[in-house]
Structures are given as C-alpha cells and as structure tokens.
Short mmCIF file of C-alpha atoms in Angstrom, two decimals:
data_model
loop_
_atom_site.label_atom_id
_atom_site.label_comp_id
_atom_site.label_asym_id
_atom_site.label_seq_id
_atom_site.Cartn_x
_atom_site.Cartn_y
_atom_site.Cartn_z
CA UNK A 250 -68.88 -31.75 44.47
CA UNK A 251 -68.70 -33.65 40.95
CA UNK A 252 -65.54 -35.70 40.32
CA UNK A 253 -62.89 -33.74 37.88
CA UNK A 254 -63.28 -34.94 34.21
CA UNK A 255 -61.45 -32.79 31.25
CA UNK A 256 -61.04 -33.20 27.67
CA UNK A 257 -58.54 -31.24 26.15
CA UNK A 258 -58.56 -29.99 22.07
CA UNK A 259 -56.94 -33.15 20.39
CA UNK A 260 -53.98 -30.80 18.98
CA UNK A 261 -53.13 -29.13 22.00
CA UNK A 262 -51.01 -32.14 23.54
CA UNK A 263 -47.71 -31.84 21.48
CA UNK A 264 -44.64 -33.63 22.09
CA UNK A 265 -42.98 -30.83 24.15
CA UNK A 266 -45.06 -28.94 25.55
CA UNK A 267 -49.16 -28.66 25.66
CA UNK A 268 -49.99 -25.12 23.66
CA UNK A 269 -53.00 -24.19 21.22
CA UNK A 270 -55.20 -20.60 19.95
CA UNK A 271 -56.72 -19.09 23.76
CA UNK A 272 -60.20 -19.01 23.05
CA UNK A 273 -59.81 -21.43 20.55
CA UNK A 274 -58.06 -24.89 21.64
CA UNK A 275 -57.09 -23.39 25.19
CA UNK A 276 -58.73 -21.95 27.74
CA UNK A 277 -58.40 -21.36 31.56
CA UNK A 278 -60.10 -24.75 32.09
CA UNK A 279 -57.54 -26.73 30.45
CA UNK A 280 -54.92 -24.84 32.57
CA UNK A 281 -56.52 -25.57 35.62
CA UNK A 282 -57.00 -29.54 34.53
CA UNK A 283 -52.92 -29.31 33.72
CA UNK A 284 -52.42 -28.40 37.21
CA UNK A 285 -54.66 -30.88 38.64
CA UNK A 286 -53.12 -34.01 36.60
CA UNK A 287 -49.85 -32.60 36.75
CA UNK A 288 -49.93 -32.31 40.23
CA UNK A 289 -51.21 -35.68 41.44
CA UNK A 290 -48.12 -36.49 38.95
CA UNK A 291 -46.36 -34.97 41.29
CA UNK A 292 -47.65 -35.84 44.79
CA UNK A 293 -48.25 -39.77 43.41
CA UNK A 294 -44.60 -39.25 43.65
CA UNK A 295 -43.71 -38.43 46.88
CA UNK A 296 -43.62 -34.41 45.68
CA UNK A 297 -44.78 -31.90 47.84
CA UNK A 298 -43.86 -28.19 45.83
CA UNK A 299 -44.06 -26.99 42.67
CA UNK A 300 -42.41 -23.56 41.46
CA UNK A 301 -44.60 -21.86 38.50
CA UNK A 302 -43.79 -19.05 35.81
CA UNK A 303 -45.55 -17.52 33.39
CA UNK A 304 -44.48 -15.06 30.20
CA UNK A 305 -45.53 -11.94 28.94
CA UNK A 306 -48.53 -12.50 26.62
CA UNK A 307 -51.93 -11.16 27.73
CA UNK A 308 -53.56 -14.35 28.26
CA UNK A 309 -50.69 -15.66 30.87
CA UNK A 310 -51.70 -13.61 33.94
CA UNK A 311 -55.25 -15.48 33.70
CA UNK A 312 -54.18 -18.86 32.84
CA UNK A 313 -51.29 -19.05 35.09
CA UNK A 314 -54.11 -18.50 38.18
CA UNK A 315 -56.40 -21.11 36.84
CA UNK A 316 -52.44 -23.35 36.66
CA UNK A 317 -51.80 -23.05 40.33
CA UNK A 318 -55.45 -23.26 41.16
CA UNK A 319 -55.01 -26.60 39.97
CA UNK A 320 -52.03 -27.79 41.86
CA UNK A 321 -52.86 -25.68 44.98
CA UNK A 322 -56.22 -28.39 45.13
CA UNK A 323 -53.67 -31.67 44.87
CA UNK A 324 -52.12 -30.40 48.46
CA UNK A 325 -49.10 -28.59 46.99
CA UNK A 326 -46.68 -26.12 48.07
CA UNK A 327 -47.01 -23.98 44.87
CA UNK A 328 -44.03 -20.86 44.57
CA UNK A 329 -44.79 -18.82 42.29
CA UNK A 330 -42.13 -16.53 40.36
CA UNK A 331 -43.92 -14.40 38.45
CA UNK A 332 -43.71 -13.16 34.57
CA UNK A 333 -40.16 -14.06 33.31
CA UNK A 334 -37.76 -15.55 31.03
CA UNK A 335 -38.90 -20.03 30.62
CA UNK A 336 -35.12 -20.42 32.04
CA UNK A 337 -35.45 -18.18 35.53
CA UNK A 338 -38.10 -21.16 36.46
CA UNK A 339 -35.89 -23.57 35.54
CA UNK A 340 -33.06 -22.04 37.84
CA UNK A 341 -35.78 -21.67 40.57
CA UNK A 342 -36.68 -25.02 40.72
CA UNK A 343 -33.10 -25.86 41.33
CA UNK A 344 -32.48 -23.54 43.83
CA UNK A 345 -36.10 -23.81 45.85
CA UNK A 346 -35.47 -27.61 45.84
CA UNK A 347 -38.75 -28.16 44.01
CA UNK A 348 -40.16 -31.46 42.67
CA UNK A 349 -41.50 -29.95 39.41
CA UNK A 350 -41.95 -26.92 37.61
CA UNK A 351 -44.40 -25.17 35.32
CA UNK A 352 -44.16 -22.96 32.64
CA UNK A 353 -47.17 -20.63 30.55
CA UNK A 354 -45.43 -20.39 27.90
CA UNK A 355 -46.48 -19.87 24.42
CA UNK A 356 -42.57 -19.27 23.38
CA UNK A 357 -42.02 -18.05 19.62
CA UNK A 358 -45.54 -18.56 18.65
CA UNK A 359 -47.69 -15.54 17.61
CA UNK A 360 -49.60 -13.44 20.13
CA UNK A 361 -53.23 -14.98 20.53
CA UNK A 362 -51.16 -18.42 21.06
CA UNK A 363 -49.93 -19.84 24.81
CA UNK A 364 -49.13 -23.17 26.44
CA UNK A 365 -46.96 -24.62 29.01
CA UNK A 366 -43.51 -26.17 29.32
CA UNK A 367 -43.04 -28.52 32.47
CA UNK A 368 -40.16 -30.33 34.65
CA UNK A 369 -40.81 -33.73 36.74
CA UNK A 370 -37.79 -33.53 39.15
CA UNK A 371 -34.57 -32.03 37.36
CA UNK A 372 -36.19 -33.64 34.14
CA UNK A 373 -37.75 -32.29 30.92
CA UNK A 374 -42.00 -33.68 31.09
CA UNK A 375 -42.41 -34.39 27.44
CA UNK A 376 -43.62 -37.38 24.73
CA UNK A 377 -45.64 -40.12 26.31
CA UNK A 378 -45.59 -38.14 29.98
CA UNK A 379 -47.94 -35.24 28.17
CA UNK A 380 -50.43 -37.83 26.34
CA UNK A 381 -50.40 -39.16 30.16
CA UNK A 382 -52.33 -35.78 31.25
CA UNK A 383 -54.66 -36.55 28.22
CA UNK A 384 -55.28 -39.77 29.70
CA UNK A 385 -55.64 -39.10 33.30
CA UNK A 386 -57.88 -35.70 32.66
CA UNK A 387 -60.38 -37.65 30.38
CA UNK A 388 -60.92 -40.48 33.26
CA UNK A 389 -60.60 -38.12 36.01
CA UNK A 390 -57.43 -39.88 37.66
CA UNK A 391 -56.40 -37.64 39.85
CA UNK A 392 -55.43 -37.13 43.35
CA UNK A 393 -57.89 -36.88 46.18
CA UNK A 394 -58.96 -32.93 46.24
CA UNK A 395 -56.77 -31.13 49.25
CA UNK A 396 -55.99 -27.64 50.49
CA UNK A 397 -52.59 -26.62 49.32
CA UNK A 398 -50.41 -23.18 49.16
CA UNK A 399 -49.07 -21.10 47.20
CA UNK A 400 -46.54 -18.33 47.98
CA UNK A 401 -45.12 -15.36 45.83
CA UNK A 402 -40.91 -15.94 45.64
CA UNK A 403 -38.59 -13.58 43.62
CA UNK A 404 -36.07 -15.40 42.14
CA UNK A 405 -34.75 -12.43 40.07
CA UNK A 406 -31.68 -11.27 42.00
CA UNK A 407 -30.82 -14.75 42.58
CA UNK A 408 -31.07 -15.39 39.29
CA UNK A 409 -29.12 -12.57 38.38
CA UNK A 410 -26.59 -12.85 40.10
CA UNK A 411 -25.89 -16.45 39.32
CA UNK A 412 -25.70 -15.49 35.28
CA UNK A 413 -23.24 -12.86 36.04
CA UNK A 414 -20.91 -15.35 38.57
CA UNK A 415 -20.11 -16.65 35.26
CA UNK A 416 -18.95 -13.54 33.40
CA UNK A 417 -15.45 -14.06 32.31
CA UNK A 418 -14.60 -11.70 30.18
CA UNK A 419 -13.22 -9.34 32.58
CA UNK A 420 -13.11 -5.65 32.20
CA UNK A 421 -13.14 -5.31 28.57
CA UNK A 422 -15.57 -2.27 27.37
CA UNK A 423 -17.36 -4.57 24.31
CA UNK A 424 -20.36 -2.34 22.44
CA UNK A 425 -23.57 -4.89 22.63
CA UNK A 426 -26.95 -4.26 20.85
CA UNK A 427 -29.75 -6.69 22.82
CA UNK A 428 -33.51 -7.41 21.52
CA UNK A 429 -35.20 -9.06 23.98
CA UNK A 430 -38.41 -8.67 21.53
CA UNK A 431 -41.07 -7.14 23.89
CA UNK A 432 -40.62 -11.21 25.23
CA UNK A 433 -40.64 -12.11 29.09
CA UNK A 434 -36.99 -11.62 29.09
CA UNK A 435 -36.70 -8.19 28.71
CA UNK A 436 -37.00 -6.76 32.05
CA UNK A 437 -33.86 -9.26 33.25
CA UNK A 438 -31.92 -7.81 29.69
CA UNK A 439 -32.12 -4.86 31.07
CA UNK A 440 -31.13 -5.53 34.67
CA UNK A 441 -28.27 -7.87 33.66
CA UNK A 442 -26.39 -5.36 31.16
CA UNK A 443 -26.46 -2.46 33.70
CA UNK A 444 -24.20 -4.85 35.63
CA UNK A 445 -21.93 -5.56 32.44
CA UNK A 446 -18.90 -3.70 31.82
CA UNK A 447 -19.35 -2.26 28.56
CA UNK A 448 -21.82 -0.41 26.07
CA UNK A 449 -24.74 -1.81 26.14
CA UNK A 450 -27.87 -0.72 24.29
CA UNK A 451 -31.48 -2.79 24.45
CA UNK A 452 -34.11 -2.33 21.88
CA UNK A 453 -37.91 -3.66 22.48
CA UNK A 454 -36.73 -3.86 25.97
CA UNK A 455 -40.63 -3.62 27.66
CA UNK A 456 -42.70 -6.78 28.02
CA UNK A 457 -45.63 -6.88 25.72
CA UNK A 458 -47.50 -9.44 24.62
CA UNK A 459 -48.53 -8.27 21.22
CA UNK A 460 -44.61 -8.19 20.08
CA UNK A 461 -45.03 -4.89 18.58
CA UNK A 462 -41.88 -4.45 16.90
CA UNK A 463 -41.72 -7.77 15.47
CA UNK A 464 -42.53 -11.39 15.34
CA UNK A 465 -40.09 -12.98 18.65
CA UNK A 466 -37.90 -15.91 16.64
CA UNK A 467 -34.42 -14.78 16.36
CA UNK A 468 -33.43 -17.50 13.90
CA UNK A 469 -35.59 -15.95 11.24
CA UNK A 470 -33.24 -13.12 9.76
CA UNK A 471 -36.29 -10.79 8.94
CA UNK A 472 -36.65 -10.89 12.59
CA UNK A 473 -33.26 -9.43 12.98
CA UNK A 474 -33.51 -6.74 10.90
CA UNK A 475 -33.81 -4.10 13.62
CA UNK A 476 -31.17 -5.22 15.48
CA UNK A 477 -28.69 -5.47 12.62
CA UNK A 478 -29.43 -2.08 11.71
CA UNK A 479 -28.63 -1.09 15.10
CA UNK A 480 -25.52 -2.96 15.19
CA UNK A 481 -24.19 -1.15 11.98
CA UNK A 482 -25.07 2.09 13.45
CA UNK A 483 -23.68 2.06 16.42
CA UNK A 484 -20.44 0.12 14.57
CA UNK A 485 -21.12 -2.27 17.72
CA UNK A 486 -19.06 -5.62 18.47
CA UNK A 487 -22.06 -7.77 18.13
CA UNK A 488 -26.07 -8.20 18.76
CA UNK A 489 -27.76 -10.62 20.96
CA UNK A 490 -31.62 -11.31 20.64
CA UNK A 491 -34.08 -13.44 22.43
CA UNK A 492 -36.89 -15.16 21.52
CA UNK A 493 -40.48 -15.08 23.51
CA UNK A 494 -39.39 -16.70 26.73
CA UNK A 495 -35.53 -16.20 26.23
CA UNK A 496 -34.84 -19.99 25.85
CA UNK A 497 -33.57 -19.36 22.37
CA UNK A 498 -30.64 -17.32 21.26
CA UNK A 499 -29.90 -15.40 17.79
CA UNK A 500 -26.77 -13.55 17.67
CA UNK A 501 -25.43 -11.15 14.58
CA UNK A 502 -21.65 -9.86 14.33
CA UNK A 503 -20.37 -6.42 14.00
CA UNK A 504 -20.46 -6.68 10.04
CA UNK A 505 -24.69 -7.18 10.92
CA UNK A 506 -24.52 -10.88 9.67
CA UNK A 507 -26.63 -13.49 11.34
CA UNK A 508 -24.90 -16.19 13.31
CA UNK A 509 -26.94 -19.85 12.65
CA UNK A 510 -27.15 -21.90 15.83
CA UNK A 511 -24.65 -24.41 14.29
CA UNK A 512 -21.96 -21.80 13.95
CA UNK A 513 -22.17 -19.77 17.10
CA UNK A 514 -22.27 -23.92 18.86
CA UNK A 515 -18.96 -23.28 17.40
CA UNK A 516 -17.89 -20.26 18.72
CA UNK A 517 -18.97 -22.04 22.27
CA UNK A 518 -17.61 -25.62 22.02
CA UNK A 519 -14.13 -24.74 20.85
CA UNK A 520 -14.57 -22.47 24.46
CA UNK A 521 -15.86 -25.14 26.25
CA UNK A 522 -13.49 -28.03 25.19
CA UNK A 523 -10.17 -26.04 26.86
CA UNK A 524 -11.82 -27.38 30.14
CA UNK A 525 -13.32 -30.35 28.79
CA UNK A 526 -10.52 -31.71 26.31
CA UNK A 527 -12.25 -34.78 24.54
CA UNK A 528 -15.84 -33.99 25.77
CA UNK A 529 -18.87 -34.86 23.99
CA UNK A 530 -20.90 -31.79 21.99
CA UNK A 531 -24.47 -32.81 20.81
CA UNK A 532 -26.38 -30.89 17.31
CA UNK A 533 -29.46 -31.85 15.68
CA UNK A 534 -29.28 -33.79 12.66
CA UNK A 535 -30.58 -30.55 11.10
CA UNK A 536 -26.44 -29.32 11.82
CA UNK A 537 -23.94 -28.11 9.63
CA UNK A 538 -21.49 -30.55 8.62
CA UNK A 539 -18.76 -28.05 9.87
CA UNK A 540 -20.34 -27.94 12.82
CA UNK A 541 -18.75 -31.33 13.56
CA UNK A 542 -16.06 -31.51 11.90
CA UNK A 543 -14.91 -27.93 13.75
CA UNK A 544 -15.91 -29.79 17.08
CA UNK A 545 -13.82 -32.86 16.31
CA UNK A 546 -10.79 -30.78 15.27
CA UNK A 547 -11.08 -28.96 18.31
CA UNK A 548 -10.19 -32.18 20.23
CA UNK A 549 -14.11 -32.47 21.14
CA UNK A 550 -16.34 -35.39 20.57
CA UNK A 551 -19.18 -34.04 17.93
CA UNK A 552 -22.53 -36.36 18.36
CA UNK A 553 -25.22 -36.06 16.25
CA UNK A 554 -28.93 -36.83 18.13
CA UNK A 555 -32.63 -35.77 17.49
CA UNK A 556 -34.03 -32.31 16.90
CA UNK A 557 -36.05 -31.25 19.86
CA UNK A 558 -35.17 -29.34 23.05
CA UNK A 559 -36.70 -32.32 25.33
CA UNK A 560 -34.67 -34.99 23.96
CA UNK A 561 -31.63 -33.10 23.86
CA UNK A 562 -31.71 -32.80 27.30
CA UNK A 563 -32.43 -36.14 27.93
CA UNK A 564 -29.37 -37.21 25.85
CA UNK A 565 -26.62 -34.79 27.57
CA UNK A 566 -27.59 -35.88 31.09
CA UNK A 567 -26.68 -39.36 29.56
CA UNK A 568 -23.37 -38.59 28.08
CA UNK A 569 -22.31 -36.24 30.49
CA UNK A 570 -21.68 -33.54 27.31
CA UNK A 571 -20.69 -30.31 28.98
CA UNK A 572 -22.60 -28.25 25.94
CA UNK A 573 -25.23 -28.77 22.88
CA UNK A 574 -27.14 -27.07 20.64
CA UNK A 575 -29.88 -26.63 18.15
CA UNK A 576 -30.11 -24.74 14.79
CA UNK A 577 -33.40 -23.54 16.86
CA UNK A 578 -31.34 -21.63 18.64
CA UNK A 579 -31.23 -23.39 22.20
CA UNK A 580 -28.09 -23.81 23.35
CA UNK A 581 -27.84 -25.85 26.41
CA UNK A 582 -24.58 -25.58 29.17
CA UNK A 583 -23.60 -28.34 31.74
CA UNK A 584 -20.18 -26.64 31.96
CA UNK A 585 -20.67 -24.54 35.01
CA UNK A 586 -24.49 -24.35 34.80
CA UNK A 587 -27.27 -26.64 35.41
CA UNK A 588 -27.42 -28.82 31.78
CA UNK A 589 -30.78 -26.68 30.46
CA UNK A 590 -31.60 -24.63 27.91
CA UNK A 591 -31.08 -20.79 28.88
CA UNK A 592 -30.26 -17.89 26.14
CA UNK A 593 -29.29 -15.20 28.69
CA UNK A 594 -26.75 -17.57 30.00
CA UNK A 595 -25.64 -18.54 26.70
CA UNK A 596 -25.04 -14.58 25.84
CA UNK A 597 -23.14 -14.54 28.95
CA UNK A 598 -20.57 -16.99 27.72
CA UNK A 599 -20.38 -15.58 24.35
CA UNK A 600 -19.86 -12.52 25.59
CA UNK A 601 -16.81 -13.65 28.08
CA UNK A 602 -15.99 -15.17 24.69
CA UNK A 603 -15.55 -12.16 22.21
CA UNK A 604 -14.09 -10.02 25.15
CA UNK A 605 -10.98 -12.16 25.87
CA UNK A 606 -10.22 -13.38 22.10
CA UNK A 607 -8.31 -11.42 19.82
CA UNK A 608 -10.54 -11.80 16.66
CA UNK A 609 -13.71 -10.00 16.84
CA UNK A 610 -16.85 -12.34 16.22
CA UNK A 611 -17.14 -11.27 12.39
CA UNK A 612 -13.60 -12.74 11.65
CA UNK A 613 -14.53 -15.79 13.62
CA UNK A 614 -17.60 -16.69 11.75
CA UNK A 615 -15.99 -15.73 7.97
CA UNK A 616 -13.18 -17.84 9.26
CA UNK A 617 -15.69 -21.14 9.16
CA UNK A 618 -15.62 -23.10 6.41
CA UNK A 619 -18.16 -21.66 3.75
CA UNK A 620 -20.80 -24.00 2.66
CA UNK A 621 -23.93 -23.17 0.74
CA UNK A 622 -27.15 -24.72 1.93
CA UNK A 623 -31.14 -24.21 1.72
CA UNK A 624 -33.08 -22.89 4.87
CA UNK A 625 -35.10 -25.63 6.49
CA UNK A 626 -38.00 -26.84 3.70
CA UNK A 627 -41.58 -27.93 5.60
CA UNK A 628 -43.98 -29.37 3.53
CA UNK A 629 -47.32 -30.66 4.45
CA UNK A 630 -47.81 -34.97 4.55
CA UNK A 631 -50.46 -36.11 6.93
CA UNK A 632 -49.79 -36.97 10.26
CA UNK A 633 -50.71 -40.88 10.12
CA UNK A 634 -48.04 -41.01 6.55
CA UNK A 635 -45.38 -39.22 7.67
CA UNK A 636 -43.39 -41.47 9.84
CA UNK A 637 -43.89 -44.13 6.76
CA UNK A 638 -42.57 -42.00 4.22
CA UNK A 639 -39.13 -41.60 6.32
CA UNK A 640 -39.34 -45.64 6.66
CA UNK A 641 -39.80 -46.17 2.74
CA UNK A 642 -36.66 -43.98 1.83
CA UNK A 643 -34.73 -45.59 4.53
CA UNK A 644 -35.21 -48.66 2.77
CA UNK A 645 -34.83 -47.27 -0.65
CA UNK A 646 -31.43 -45.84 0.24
CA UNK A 647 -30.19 -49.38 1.93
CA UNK A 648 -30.99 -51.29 -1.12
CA UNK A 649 -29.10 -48.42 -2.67
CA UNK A 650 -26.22 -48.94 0.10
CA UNK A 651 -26.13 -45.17 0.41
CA UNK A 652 -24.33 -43.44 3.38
CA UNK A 653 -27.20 -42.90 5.79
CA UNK A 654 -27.47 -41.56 9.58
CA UNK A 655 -31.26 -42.78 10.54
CA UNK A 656 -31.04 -41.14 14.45
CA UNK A 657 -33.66 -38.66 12.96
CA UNK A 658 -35.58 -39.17 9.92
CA UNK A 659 -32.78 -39.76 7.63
CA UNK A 660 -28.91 -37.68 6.71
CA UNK A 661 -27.53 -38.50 3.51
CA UNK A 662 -24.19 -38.46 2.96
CA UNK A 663 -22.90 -37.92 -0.73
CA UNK A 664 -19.13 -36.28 -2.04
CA UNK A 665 -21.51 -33.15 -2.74
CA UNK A 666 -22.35 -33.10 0.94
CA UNK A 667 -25.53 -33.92 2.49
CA UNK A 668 -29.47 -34.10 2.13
CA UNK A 669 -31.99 -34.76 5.39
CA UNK A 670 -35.25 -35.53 5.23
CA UNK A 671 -37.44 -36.28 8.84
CA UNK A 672 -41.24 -36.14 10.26
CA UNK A 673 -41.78 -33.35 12.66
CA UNK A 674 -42.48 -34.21 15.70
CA UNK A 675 -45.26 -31.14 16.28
CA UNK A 676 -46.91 -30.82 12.34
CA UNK A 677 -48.18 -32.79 9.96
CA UNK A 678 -45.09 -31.97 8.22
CA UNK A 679 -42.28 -33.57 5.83
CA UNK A 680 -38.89 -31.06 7.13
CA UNK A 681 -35.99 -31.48 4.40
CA UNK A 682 -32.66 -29.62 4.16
CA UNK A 683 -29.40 -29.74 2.29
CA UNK A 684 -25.90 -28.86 2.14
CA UNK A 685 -22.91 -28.63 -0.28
CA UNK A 686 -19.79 -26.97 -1.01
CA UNK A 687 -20.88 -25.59 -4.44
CA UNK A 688 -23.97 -24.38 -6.40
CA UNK A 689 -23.77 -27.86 -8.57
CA UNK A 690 -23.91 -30.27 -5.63
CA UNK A 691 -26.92 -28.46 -4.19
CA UNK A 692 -28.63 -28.99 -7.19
CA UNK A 693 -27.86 -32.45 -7.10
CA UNK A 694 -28.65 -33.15 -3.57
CA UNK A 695 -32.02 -31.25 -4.05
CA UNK A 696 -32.53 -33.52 -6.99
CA UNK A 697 -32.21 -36.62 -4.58
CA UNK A 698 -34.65 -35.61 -2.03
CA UNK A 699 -36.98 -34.94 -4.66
CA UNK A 700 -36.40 -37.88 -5.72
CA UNK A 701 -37.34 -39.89 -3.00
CA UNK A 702 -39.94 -37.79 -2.02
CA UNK A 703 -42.32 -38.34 -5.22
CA UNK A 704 -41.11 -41.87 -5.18
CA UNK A 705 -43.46 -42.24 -1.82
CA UNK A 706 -46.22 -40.90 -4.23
CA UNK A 707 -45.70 -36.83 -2.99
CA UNK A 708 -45.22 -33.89 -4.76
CA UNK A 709 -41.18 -33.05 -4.36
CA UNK A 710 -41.20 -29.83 -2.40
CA UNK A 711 -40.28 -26.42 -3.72
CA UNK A 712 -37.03 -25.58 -3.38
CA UNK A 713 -36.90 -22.13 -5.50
CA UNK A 714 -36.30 -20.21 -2.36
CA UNK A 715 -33.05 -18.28 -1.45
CA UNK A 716 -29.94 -20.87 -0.40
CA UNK A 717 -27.92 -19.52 2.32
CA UNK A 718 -24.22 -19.57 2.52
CA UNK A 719 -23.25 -20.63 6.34
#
C-alpha cells in the first residue's frame, strides 16, 4: 500500500476550525486525511479514544464516515455520537473520558458549506495546531497504519439530563418561543422543553440541512424575524434561537426586541457574580462599553480579550472566570458546567434567570444604559496587509497619545465613546465598529476610523448603514 500524502485547498485551514464549499475546497478525502493526522496527534500522545459528532447538513453523514475512517486506521477507540448539537460532543468527551474530540461542523455557514471543530484533551485544537495537519498531511507524517474501533454511544439522555440538573428556576410556568433553525440542535430543543415547566413552543424544530426557513445565525435580526413574530403572538416571556450546531445563542424579549450578546452577558454575569463575588467576566473587544462597566458595578471583574471562540477558552481556563461571552453569540459557563461554549446550556440559565426575578427580560434590557452604535463594518484588505494596517494606526494613535486597548486590533477610547478597528482572523478583512452616547459622537468616531483607515492608503469604509441603539 502507498504511504498517505494529502494536500488540502489552501483556504480550508482557518484559525478555528478547518471548513470550505463540499465539492469545492472539501471533500471526503480531506476528512479522512483530518482523521489520520489528527489521530496520530492523538496517539503520538499517549491517546487511545476519540468521541466524534457530526451536524445536520447533507454532506455530514458522508464525511463524518470518511472522519472516523481516518482515526479508526491510527489504532483508535473511535465513539461515535451521532448528528447533534457541536456542544453534546463536547460534554461526551468529558464524560467518556476521551483524549480528543471531533466535530463536522459547518456551524452558521450556508448549506453547501461544512468543516470540523476539534478538542486535544479538555482543550480547544486551533491556530498553529490546524496549520500542523497541513504540515503533517502534505509530508505524510503520520502514525504507522493500525486496526482501530469504533462504537455507536448515545450521549443524549446523559446529556439531557445534565442541562436540566441545572434548571433553577423552579416551578414557574414562563411562555418560551425556541428556533432551533432546522440546525443539529433541534431534536434535543425539543426533548429538553417537554421536561421544562412551562409553555413552550419550537418553530423549525426538524433537522434539515438546507435551513429552509431561514439562514441559521441568530445574531443577525433578519434571522429572527420568525421568532419575534411568534413571540408577539403568543404575548410570550421571551424567545431563544440557535444557530447551526447550537454553540451560539440569540435571545429576543417579550416586547420581540433582539438581545446582543453583550447585553444578555449581562443578564448572566450579574447572575453569576452572587456566587462568584469579585470574579473575572471576559467580552471581546468587539463589547459594549456597558457591558463592563455593568460587570464592574456588579462587584465582578470585566476583562476585555480577543474575539474568537478558541482563544476565549483558552483565556478563562487561565483566569479561572466562571463566565464569558461573545457579541457572536457564544456564551461560555465554568460556573457549574464544564468552561465551553454551549447555547442550550446558556438558555437554561437564562431561563432559571427570568423565572425567579421580578422584572421580566424586556424591563431588564430597556433598563441598560442606551448607547447608539453601528453593526460590525467588514471591509475587504488583503490578507498579507491587514495585520500592517492595525500596526500603522497603532503607531499613529501613540504619537497621538490617544487612549488605546491594542489586545485585539485596536479600541479607541474618546469622551464620545469608542471606535475599534482589527484584522479578522478567518477573511481577508478590515472589521471596524463604534459606539457613543449620541448621534454627534458617532459621527465623530466614524470620522476617526475613516480617518486612519485612508491614512494606510484604503478607501474609509461605508458606514451609511442603519446604527443600532443597544
């Protein structure tokens, strides 16, 4: 037999994950070199199983064979858990006692797209560790070939019944609209609220990977749409939607407005901080200002760190921070769960939330501070400039001795408020955002990132879109 040599499409490896167009820039082959170089990852470290998931989409089923294939021929103990929600195979490779985990996974992104999401240990795989499987694919660096295993496991019940261990919001009858949007997560939605005391209606509730009813990111509000209409109908307490692999949480109140990730991490840390007075609560940089300054008056400990899921992680199991978020809509609980990013167990707590307070979740968002600010701007800069624009204005602002947070790209603070311009990590993209308390100051701030922006020889992006008050 020839030895195992892959190449994979250059833009598949990302820094959080490995996903591309099936057909396209993945195929079954790449899944099957995945499991082979993530497996002798694995087994070069003393690891012997390896738990596996996949989602709903059509192409899953296929790919997540060709996946285990893979690790099943570097001697491993594969369980596999079937189509579910990303988070289910991150419980199961707690509770099987596994030494990784994989994930097909194409998350939020449209229908023809997939990927996978992986854990080394307890530990998010991401950054350098995925360029590794590059490496080791292209020289064929992999484990001697073996005869492994791999098993079927249901983790459901389990699963299940850990979520709804931490239900606190005793018998209170709340009325709860869910949208799991035709995403892996729908068939636990629907198992879950039967167990809920309460009123619970699901829409899109059956897995299907064409999303039918509507494009699976619930931070977009045109993706909400349907639920909020439901909400108002019904005259329901609130609405909780998924996205694709129900890692990511949306949530609208009984008045059918949208709750940002910043202010339902709000609703949660102020929660969260009874039992953990003084305890740290980690946002992206792309976070309200209120976000923080609720946290802080709250008696928490509000840090700011880098946008991405992967690092977040990383950074909690540092500080020990009980709970963090992301404007993305990952929300991520060490306080009674295992530190990772899970949206059904998020909806849990909100729910024990809104059932024992005595404001309903509309007066607790319109009693935030109000801020105007513009959605999230992405503008195209090539890949090999980006990361040198961010370092120019850096420098621009210290000769200018502005007020500057460089943990991400770089957060302007000014007495309008504040402007934020970083590199994504995934896109040859320029991501800018701004805040203030009035209409003037947002003009001003917009004015500033402009600014800067043509100053690196770009055109200032287009900011004529809708601002949001948050």
């Amino acid at each position: 037999m020839s030895a195992f040599h892959h190449a994979f499409h250059p833009t598949s490896l990302r820094e959080y994950d490995i996903r591309g167009i099936v057909g396209k820039t993945l195929s079954g082959a790449d899944a099957f070199a995945i499991g082979r170089c993530f497996g002798s990852i694995v087994v070069r470290q003393g690891g012997k199983k390896v738990a596996v998931g996949y989602d709903g989409r059509l192409s899953s089923p296929e790919l997540e064979a060709q996946l285990v294939a893979g690790l099943v021929a570097c001697g491993l103990e594969v369980a596999r858990i079937g189509c579910g929600p990303t988070p289910m195979l991150y419980f199961a490779a707690y509770e099987l006692g596994a030494d990784g985990a994989a994930m097909v996974t194409g998350s939020h992104n449209p229908p023809d797209y997939n990927g996978f999401k992986m854990m080394l240990g307890k530990k998010p795989f991401f950054g350098q560790q995925i360029q590794e499987i590059g490496r080791m694919a292209e020289a064929g660096d992999v484990v001697p070939e073996a005869s492994g295993s791999s098993t079927k496991v249901d983790v459901a019940d389990a699963y299940l019944a850990r979520l709804l261990k931490d239900y606190d919001g005793g018998e209170r009858a709340l009325k709860v609209v869910w949208d799991p949007g035709n995403g892996s997560g729908a068939e636990v939605t629907k198992r879950m609220v039967a167990k809920l005391p309460g009123e619970h209606t699901v829409i899109n509730g059956e897995i299907d990977g064409t999303f039918p009813a509507h494009h699976p990111d619930p931070t977009v509000l045109k993706n909400l749409a349907q639920i909020i209409a439901e909400v108002k109908k019904q005259g329901a307490d609130l609405g909780i939607a998924f996205d694709g692999d129900a890692d990511r949480i949306g949530a609208v109140d009984g008045e059918g407005n949208m709750l940002f990730g910043d202010q339902l991490l709000v609703v949660l840390a102020r929660d969260v901080l009874k039992a953990h007075p003084g305890g740290t609560i980690i946002a992206d940089v792309k976070a309200s200002q209120v976000l923080f300054d609720e946290v802080a008056k709250a008696g928490g400990t509000p840090l700011m760190w880098k946008t991405g899921h992967s690092l977040i992680k990383a950074k909690m199991a540092e500080t020990k921070a009980p709970l963090s978020g992301e404007m993305s809509g990952h929300i991520f609980f060490a306080d009674k769960w295992y530190g990772f990013d899970d949206a059904l167990y998020g909806a849990i707590r909100l729910l024990g939330i809104v059932a024992r307070a005595d404001q309903s979740l509309a007066e607790m968002r319109a009693g935030l501070p109000q801020v105007l600010n513009t959605p999230e701007l992405r503008f195209d800069c090539p890949d090999e400039r980006k990361f040198g624009v961010i370092t120019e204005v850096k420098e621009r602002l210290a000769k200018a001795g502005a007020k500057v947070n460089d943990v991400d790209g770089v957060r302007v603070l000014t007495e309008d408020g504040w402007w934020l311009l970083r590199a994504s990590n995934t896109q040859a993209v320029l991501v800018a955002r701004a805040e203030a308390k009035t209409e003037e100051g947002l003009e001003r701030l917009k004015k500033d990132i402009a600014a800067q922006v043509e100053a690196s020889g770009l055109a200032a992006p287009d900011f004529s879109g809708e601002n949001a008050g948050h």
